[in-house]
Short mmCIF file of C-alpha atoms in Angstrom, two decimals:
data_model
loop_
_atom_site.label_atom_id
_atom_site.label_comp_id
_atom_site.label_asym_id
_atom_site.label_seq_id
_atom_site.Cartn_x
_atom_site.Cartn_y
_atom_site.Cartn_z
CA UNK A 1 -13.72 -4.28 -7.21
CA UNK A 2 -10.58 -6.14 -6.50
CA UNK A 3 -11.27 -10.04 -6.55
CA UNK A 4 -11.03 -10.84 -2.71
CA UNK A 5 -11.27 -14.56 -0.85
CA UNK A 6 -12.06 -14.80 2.79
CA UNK A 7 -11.93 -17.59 5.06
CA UNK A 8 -13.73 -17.23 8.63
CA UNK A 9 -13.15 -19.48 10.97
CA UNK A 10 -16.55 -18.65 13.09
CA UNK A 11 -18.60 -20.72 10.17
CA UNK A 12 -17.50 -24.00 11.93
CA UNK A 13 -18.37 -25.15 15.51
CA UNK A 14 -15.77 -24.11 18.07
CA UNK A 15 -13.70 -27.60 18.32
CA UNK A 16 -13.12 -27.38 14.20
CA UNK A 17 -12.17 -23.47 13.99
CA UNK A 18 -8.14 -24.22 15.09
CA UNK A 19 -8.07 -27.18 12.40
CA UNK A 20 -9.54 -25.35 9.63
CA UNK A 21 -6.74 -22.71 10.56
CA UNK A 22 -3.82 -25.23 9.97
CA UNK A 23 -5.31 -26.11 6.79
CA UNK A 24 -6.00 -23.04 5.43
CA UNK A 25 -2.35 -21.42 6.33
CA UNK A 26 -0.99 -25.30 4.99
CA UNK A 27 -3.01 -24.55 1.65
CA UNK A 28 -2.14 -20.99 1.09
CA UNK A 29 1.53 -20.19 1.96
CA UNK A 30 3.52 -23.60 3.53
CA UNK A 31 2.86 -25.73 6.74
CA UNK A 32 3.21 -24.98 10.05
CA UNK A 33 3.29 -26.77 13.83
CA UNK A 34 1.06 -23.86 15.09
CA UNK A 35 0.02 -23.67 19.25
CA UNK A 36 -2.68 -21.18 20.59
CA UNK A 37 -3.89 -20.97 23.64
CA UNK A 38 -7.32 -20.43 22.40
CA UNK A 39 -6.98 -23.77 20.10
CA UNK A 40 -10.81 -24.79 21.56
CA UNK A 41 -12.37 -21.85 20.10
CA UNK A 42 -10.23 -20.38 17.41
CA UNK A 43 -12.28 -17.53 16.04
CA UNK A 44 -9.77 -16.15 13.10
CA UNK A 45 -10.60 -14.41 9.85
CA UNK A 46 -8.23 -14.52 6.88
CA UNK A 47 -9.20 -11.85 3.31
CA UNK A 48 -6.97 -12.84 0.53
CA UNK A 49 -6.49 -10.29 -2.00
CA UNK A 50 -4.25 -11.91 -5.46
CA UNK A 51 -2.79 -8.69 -7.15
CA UNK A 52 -0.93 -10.95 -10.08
CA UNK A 53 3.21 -10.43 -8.82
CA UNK A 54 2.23 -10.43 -5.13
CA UNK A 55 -0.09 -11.61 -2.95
CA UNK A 56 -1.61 -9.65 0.15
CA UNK A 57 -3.40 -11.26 3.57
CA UNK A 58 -5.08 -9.84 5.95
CA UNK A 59 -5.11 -11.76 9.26
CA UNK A 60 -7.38 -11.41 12.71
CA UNK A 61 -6.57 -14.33 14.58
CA UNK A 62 -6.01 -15.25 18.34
CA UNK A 63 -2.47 -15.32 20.14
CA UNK A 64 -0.50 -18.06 18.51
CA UNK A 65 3.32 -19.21 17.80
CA UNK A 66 4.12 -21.25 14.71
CA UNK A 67 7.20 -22.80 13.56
CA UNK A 68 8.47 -24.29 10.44
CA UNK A 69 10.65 -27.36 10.97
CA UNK A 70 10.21 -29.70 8.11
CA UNK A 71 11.07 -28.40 5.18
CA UNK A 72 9.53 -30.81 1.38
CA UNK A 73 10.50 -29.87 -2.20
CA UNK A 74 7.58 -29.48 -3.39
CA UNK A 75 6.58 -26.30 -1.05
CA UNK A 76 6.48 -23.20 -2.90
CA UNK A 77 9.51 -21.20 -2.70
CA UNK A 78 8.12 -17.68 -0.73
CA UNK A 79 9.64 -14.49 0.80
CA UNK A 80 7.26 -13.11 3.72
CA UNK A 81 6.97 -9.69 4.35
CA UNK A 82 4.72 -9.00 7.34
CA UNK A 83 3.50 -5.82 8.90
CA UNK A 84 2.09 -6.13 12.11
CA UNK A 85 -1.06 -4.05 12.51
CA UNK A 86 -1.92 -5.00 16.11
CA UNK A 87 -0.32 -6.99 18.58
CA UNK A 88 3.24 -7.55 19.40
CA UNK A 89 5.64 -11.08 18.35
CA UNK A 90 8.68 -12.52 17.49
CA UNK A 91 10.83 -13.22 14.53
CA UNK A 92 13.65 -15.90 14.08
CA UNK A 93 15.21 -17.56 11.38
CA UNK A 94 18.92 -18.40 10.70
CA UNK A 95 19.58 -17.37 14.33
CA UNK A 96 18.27 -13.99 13.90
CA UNK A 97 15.49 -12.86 16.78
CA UNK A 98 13.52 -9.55 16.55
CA UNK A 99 10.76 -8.38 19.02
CA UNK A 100 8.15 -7.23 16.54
CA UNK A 101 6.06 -4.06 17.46
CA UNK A 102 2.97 -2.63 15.92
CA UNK A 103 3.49 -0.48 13.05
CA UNK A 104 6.63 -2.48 11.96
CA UNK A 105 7.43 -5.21 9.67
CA UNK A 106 9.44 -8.54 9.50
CA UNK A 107 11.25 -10.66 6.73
CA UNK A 108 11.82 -14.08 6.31
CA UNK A 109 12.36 -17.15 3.81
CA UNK A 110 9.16 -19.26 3.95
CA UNK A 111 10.61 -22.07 2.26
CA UNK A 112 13.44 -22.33 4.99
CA UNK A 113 13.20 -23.51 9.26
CA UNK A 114 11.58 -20.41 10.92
CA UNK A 115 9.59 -18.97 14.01
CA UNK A 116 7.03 -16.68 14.39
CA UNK A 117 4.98 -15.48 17.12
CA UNK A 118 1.94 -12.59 17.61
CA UNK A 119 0.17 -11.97 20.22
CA UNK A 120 -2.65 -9.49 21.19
CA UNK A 121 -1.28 -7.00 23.66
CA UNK A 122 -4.28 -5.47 24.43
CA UNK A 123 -5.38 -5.44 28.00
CA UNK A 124 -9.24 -7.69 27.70
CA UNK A 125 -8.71 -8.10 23.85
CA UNK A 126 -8.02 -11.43 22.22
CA UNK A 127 -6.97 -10.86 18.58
CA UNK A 128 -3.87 -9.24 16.87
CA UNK A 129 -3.81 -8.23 13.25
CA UNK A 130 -1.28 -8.08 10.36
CA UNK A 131 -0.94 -7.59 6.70
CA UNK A 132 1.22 -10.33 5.09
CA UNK A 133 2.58 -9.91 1.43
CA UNK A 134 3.86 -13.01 0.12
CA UNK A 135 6.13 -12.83 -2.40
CA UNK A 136 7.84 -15.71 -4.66
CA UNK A 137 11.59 -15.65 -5.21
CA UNK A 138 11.23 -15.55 -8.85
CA UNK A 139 9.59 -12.41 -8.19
CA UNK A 140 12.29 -10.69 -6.14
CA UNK A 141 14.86 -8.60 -8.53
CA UNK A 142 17.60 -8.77 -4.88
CA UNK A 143 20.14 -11.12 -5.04
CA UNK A 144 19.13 -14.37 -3.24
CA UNK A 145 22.15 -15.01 -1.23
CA UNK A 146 21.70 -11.36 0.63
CA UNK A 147 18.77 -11.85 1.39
CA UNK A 148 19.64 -13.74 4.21
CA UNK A 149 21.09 -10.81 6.26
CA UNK A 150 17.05 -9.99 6.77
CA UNK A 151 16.18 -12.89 7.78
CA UNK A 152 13.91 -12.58 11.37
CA UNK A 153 14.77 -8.70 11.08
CA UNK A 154 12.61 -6.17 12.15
CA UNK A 155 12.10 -2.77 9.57
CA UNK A 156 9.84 0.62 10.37
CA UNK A 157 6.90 0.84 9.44
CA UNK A 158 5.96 4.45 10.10
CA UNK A 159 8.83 6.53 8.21
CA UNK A 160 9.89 6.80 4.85
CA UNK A 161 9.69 3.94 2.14
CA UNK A 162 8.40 1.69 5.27
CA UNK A 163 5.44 3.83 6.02
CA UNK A 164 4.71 4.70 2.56
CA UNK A 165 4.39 0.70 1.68
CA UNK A 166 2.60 0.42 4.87
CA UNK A 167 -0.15 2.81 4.13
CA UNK A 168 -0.46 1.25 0.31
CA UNK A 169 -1.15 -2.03 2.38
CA UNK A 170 -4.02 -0.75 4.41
CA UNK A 171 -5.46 0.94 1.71
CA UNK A 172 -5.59 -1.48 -0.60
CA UNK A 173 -6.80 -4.73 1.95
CA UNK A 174 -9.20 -1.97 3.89
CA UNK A 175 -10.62 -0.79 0.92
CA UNK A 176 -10.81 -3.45 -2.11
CA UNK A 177 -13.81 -1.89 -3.22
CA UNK A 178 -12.39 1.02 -4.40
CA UNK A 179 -10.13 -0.70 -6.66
CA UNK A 180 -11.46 -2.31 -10.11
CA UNK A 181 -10.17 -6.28 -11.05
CA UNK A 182 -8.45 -4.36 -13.99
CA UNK A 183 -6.25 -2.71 -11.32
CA UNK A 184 -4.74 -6.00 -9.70
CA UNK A 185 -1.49 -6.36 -12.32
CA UNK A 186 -0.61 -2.93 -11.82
CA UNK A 187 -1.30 -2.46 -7.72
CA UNK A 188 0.88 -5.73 -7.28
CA UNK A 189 3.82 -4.05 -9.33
CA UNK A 190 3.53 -0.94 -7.26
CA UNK A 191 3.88 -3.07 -4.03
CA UNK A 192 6.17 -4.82 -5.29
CA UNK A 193 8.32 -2.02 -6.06
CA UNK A 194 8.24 -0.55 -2.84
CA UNK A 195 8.94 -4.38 -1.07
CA UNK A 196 11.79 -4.32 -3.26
CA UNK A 197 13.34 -0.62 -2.54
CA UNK A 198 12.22 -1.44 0.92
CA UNK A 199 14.65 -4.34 1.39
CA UNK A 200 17.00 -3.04 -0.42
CA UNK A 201 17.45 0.01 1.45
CA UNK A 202 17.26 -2.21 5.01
CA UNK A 203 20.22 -4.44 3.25
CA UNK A 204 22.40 -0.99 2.40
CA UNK A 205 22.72 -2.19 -1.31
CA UNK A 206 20.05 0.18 -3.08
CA UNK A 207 22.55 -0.18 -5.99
CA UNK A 208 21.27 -3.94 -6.15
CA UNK A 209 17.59 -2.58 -6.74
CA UNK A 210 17.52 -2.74 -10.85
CA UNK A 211 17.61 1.23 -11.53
CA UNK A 212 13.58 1.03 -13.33
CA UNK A 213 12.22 -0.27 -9.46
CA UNK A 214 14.10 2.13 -7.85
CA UNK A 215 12.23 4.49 -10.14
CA UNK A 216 8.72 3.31 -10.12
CA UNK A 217 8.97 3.50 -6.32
CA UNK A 218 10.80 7.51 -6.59
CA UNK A 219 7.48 8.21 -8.41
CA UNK A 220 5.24 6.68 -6.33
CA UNK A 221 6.81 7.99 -3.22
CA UNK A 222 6.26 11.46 -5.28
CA UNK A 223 2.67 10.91 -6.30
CA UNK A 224 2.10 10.32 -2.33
CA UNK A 225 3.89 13.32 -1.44
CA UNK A 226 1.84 15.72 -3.74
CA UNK A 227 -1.38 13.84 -2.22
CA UNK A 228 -0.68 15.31 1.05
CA UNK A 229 0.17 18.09 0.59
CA UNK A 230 -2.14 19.58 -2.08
CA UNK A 231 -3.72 22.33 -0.50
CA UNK A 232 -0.56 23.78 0.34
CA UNK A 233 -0.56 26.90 -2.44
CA UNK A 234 2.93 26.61 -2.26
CA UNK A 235 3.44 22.95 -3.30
CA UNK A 236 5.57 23.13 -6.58
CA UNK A 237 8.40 21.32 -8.39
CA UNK A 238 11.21 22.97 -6.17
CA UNK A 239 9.35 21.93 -3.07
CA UNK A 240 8.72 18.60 -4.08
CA UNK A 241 12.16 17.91 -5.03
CA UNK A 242 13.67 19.41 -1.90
CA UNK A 243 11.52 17.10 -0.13
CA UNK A 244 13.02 13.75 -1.66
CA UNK A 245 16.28 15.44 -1.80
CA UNK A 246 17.02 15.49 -5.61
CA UNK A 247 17.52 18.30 -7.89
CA UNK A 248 15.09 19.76 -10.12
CA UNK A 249 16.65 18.23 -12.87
CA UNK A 250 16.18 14.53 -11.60
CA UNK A 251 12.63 15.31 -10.05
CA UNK A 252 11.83 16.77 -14.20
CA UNK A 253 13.39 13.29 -15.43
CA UNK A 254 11.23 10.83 -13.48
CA UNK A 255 8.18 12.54 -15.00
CA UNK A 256 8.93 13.05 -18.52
CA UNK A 257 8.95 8.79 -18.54
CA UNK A 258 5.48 9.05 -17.21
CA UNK A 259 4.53 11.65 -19.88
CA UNK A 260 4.12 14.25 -18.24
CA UNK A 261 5.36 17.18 -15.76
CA UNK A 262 5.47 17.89 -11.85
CA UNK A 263 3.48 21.05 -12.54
CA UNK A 264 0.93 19.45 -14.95
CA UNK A 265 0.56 16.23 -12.23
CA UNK A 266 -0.38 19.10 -9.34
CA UNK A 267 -2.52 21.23 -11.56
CA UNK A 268 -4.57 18.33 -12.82
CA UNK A 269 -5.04 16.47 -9.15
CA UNK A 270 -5.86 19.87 -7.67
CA UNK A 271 -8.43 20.50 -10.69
CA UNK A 272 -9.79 16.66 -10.18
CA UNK A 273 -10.29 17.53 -6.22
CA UNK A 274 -11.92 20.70 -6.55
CA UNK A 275 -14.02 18.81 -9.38
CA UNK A 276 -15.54 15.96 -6.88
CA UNK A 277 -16.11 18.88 -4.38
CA UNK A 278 -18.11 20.58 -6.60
CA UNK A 279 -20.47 18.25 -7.49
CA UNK A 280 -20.73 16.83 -4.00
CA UNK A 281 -24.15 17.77 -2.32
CA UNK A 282 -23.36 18.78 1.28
CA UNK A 283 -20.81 21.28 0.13
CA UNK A 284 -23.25 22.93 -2.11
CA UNK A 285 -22.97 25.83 0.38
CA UNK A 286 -19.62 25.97 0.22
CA UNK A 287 -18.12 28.79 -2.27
CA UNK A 288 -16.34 28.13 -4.96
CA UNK A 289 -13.65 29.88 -3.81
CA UNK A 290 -13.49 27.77 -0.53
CA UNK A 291 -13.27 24.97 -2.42
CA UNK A 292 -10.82 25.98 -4.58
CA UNK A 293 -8.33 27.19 -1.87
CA UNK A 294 -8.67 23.76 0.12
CA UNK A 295 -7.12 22.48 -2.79
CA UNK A 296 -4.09 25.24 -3.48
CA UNK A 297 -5.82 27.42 -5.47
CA UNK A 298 -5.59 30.78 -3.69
CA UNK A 299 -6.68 33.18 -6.50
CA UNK A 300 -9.64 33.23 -8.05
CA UNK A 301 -9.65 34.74 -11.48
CA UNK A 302 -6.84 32.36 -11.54
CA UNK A 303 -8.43 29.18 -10.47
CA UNK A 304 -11.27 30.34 -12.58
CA UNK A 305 -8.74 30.67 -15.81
CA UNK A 306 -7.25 27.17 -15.09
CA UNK A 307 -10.71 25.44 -14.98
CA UNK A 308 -12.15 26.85 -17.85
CA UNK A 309 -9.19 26.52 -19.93
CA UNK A 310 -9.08 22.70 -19.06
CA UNK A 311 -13.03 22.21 -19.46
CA UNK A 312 -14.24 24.78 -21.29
CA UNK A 313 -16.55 26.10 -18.59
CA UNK A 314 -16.31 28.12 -15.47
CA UNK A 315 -16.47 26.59 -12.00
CA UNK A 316 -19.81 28.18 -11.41
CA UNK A 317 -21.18 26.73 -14.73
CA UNK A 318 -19.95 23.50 -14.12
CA UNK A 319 -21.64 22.94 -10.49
CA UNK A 320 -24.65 24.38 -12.12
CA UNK A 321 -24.27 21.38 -14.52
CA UNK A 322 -24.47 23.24 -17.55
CA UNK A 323 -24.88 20.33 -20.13
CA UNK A 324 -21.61 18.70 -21.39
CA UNK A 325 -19.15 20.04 -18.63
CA UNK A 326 -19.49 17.00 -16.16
CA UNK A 327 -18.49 14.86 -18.91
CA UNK A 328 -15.18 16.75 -20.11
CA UNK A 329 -14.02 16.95 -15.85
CA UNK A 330 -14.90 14.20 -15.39
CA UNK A 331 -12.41 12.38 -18.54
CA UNK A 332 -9.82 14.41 -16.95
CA UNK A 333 -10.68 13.18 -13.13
CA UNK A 334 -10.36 9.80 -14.70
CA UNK A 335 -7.19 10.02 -16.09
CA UNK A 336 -5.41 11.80 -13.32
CA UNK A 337 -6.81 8.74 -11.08
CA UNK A 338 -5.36 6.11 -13.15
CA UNK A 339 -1.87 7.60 -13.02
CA UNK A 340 -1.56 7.40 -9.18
CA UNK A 341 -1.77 4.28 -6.29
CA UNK A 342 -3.52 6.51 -4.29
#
């Protein structure tokens, strides 16, 4: 699994917990003049997750405002990105003020005068919650000097590029587990990408995104459209494109760089899916054919055809486990995994 690093403020006695806090958040982005109203007892929970480009936080912590005054040289130059999971703040820097909502995120320059606020809005509960991506200049491909303009902005999180980045962020600090250490290079360019096609969208100069970003994050947005919609028996190239609003042509030139085609990318996820269905034990009643249509496949000679020509074996013979097939799927499975961020 991912490596992960959590700090939890609960492991001290209540007077310590806020002090630890200031430390930690000193240590691990840059220092801030932080006031809570809950400073006697600050129960707060940090998971750190280092993906090589980019680095994701997850915070639970208690109503608090921070500001960054004092600014040294040797503080490490960092763009924030934060989404706000729970909770409602504030955003300012370079006289820019945003009222921060669930489900959205904010920008700012860590390494210049800021302030930040998040509260719980809960009625009885305590904590608010957020996903912070911290990202280093060097690692930016924007322009530095437009960056400013989104500066204590606020961005959606729940439509388009913002809630397709927001959903990679949950998965991947919700569910480290599922991820190997192997994975960490290429999640963080993924982010990355879709930070950087993010912004640049929000700034109105996509043309500033180098074209390769723009295209990593086309696919990925791609990949994550197919996920959704896979048991649709209708989902095909035309659709697809339609969807992202490019032609066919475009939509068959994104995946010929990742070696391979729209058609072949369906097929294969669909075949992986009904693959893990199969050999799962509490749909053993389940026909094959069910299975097979939850996943797209609405004939069955022709799901049948598909499978055995991939495999070598029929459906049937393969949840039978007729010796060799699980190994040959499950290659396949593999390999269709490791081409998506899903």
């Amino acid at each position: 699994m991912l490596v992960t690093n959590t700090i939890d403020t609960t492991v001290l006695p209540p007077a310590e917990r806020f002090g630890m806090w200031l430390d930690l958040v000193a240590r691990t982005s840059v220092p801030l003049r932080m006031e809570s109203p809950y400073a006697d007892d600050f129960a707060a929970r940090a998971e750190f997750i280092d993906l090589g480009a980019i680095q994701l936080v997850k915070y639970q912590y208690p109503s608090l405002d921070a500001t960054r005054k004092l600014i040294r040289q040797s503080d490490p130059e960092l763009y924030i990105l934060a989404f706000t999971t729970s909770g409602v703040g504030t955003s300012s820097q370079d006289g820019r003020r945003s009222d921060i909502l669930a489900g959205e995120f904010t920008f700012y320059d860590a390494s210049r005068p800021h302030d930040v606020c998040h509260h719980a809005s809960e009625p009885g509960r305590t904590q608010a919650t957020s996903i912070t991506t911290l990202i280093p200049h060097s690692a930016l491909p924007l322009p530095p000097k437009r960056m400013a303009a989104l500066y204590g902005g606020r961005m959606s999180g729940s439509e388009g590029l913002g809630a397709l980045l927001a959903q990679f962020l949950i998965q991947v600090t919700g569910h480290p587990e599922q991820y190997q250490t192997a994975d960490a290079g290429r999640l963080g360019a993924v982010g990355l990408d879709l930070a950087t096609t993010l912004l640049g969208r929000n700034l109105v100069a996509e043309d500033d995104v180098p074209t390769e970003v723009r295209r990593r994050a086309l696919v990925t947005q791609v990949h994550a459209y197919v996920h959704r919609h896979l048991g649709d028996a209708t989902l095909g190239p035309q659709i697809v494109a339609d969807a992202h609003h490019i032609s066919l042509r475009t939509l068959h030139r994104l995946f010929e760089a990742e070696n391979s085609t729209v058609a072949t990318y369906i097929r294969d996820l669909r075949l992986a899916r009904c693959r893990r269905d199969l050999t799962d034990p509490t749909l053993r009643t389940q026909p094959v054919q069910v299975i097979a249509a939850r996943w797209g496949f609405g004939d069955k000679a022709h799901f049948s055809r598909v499978f055995k020509a991939a495999y070598g074996v029929s459906p049937q013979a393969f949840r039978d486990g007729e010796p060799g097939a699980a190994r040959d799927v499950n290659r396949l499975a593999s390999r269709v995994n490791s081409s998506s961020a899903d």
